[in-house]
CSV table of C-alpha atoms in Angstrom, one decimal:
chain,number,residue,atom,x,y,z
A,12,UNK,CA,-29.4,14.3,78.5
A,13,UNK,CA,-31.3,15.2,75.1
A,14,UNK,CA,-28.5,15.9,72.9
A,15,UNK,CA,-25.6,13.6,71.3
A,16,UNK,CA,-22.5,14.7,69.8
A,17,UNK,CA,-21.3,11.6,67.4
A,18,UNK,CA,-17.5,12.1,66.8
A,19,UNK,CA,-16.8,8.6,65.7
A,20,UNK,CA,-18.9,5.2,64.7
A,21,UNK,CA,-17.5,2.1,64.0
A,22,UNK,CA,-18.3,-1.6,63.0
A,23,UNK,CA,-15.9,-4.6,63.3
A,24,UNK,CA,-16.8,-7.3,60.9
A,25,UNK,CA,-15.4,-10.9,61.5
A,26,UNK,CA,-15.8,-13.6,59.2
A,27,UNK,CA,-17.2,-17.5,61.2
A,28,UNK,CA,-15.4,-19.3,58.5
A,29,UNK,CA,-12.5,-20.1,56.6
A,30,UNK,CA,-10.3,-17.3,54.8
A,31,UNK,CA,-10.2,-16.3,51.3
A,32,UNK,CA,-13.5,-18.0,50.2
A,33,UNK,CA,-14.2,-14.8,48.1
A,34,UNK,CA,-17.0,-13.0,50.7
A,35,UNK,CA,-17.3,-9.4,50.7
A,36,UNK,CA,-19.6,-7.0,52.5
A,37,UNK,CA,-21.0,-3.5,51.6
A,38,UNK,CA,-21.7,-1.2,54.9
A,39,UNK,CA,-23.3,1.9,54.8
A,40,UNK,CA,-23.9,4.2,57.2
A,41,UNK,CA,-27.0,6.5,57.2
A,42,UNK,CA,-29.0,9.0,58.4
A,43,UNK,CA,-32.7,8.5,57.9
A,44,UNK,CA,-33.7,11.6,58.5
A,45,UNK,CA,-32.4,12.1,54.9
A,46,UNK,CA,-33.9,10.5,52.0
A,47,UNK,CA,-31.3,10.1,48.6
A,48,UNK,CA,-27.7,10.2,49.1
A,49,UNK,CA,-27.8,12.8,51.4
A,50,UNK,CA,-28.8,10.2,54.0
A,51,UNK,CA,-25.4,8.4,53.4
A,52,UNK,CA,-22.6,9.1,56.0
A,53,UNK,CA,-20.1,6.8,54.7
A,54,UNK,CA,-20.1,4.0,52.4
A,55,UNK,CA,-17.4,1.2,52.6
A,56,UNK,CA,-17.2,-2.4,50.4
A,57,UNK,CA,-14.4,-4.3,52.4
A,58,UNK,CA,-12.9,-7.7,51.4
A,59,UNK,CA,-13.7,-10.3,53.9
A,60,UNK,CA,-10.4,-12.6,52.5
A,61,UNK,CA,-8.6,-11.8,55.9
A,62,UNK,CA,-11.4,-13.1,58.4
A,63,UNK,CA,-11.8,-9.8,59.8
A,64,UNK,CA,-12.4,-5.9,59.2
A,65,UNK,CA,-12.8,-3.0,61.2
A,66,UNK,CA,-14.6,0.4,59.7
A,67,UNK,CA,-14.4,3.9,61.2
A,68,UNK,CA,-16.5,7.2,60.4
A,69,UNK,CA,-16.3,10.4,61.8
A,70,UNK,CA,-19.3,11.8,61.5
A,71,UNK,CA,-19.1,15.2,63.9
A,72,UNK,CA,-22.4,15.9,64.0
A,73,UNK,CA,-24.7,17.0,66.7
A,74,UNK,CA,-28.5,15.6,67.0
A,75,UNK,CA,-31.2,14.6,69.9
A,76,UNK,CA,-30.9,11.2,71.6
A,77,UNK,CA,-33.9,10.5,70.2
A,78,UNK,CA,-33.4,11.5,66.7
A,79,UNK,CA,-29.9,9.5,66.9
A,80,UNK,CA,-32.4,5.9,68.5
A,81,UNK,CA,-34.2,6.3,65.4
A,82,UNK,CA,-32.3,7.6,62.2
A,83,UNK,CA,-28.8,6.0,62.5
A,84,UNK,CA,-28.8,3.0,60.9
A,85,UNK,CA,-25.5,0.5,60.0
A,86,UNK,CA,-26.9,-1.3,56.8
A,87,UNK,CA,-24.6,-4.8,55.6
A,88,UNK,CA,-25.2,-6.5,52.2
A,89,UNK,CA,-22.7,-9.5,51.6
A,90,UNK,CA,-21.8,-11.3,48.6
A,91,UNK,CA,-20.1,-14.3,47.9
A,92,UNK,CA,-22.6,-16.2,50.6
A,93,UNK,CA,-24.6,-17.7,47.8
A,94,UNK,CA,-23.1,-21.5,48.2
A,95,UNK,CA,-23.4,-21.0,52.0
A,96,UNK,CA,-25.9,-23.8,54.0
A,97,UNK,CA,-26.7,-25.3,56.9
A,98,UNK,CA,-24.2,-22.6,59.2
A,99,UNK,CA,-25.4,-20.4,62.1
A,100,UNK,CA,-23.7,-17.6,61.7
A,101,UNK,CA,-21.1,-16.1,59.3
A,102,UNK,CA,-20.1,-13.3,60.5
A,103,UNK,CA,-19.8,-11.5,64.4
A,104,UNK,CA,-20.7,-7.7,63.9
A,105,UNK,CA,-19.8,-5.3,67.1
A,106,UNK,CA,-20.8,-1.9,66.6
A,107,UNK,CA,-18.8,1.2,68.9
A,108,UNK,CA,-19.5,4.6,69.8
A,109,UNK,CA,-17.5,7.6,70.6
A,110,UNK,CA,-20.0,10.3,71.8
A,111,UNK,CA,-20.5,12.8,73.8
A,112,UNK,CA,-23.6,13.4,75.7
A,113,UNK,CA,-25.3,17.3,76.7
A,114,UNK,CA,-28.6,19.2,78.3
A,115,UNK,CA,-27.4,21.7,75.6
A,116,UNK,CA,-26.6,21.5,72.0
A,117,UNK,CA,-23.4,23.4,71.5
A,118,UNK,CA,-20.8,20.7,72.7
A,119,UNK,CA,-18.0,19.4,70.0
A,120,UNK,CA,-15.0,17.6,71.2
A,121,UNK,CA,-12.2,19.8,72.0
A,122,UNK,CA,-10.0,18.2,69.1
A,123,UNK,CA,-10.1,18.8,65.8
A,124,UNK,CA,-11.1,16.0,63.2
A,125,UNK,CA,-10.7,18.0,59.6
A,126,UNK,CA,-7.6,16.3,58.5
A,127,UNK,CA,-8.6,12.9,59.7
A,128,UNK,CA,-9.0,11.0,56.8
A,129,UNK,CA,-5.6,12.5,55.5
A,130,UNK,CA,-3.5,11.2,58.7
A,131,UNK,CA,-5.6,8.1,58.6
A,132,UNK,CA,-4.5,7.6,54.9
A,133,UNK,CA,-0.5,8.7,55.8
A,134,UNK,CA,-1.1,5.7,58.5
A,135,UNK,CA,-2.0,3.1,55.4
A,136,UNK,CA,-5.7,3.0,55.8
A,137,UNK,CA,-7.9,3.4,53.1
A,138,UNK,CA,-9.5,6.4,53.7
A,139,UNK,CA,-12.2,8.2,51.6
A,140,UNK,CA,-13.4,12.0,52.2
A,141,UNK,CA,-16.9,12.9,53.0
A,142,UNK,CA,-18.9,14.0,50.7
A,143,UNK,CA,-19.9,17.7,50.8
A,144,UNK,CA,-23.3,19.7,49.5
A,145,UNK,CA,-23.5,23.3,48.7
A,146,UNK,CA,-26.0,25.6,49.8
A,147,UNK,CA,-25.8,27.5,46.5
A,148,UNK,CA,-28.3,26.2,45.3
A,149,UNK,CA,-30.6,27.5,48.2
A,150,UNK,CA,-29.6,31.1,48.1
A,151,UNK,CA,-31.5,33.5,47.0
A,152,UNK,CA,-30.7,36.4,44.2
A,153,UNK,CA,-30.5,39.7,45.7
A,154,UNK,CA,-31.5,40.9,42.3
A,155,UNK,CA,-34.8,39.3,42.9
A,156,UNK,CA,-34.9,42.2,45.4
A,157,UNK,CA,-36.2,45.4,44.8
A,158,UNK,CA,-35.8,48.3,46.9
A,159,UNK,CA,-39.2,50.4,47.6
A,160,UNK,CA,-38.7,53.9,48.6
A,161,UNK,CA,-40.0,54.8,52.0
């Protein structure tokens, strides 16, 4: 198999201590094959007062195994752990995958994931769209053609 198709990533975070001390944790999802923001997937700041939290992102996005080993990263910065000594652990991370691995690179899942966020959202989760770039940018004028008679 050298291709992935990564419909959906997630990351469960569970607190090893008491509730409501005031912790909170930034996770970011990325693609290092990017540098800037463009490398960001997703981006989520979740409030760790309930013991636990569990993040999804759907990234749809097709890549090689290997690229996927090496460039998708789940990055975690806490706060609120300044006053903490002497523990083990505080907090149990598990990670999941929904994927789809191919010899070829034009498999997608047969459903459709555009209005995701929106029904996730209707469902009361807290749900933020991807952010899009434009190619405009790339394009180039066809004014900055000139025709040459033959």
């Amino acid at each position: 198999m050298q291709f992935i198709h990564v419909g959906l990533m997630q990351v469960r975070i569970q607190t090893l201590h008491r509730h409501d001390e005031g912790t909170m944790a930034l996770v970011v999802f990325r693609d290092t094959r990017w540098s800037g923001d463009r490398s960001i997937f997703a981006t989520m700041e979740i409030d760790l007062a309930c013991g636990r939290q569990m993040i999804y992102v759907v990234p749809d996005t097709m890549m090689t195994v290997t690229d996927f080993a090496r460039n998708i990263q789940i990055s975690i910065q806490t706060r609120g752990y300044s006053t903490w000594q002497n523990g083990e652990a505080n907090l149990l991370i598990t990670r999941g995958l929904v994927g789809r691995l191919s010899n070829t690179p034009n498999v997608a899942f047969a459903y459709e994931i555009g209005n995701v966020t929106d029904y996730l959202a209707s469902q009361g989760v807290q749900a933020i769209a991807g952010r899009k770039y434009s190619s405009q940018e790339h394009k180039v004028s066809t004014r900055a053609f000139q025709s040459i008679p033959i």
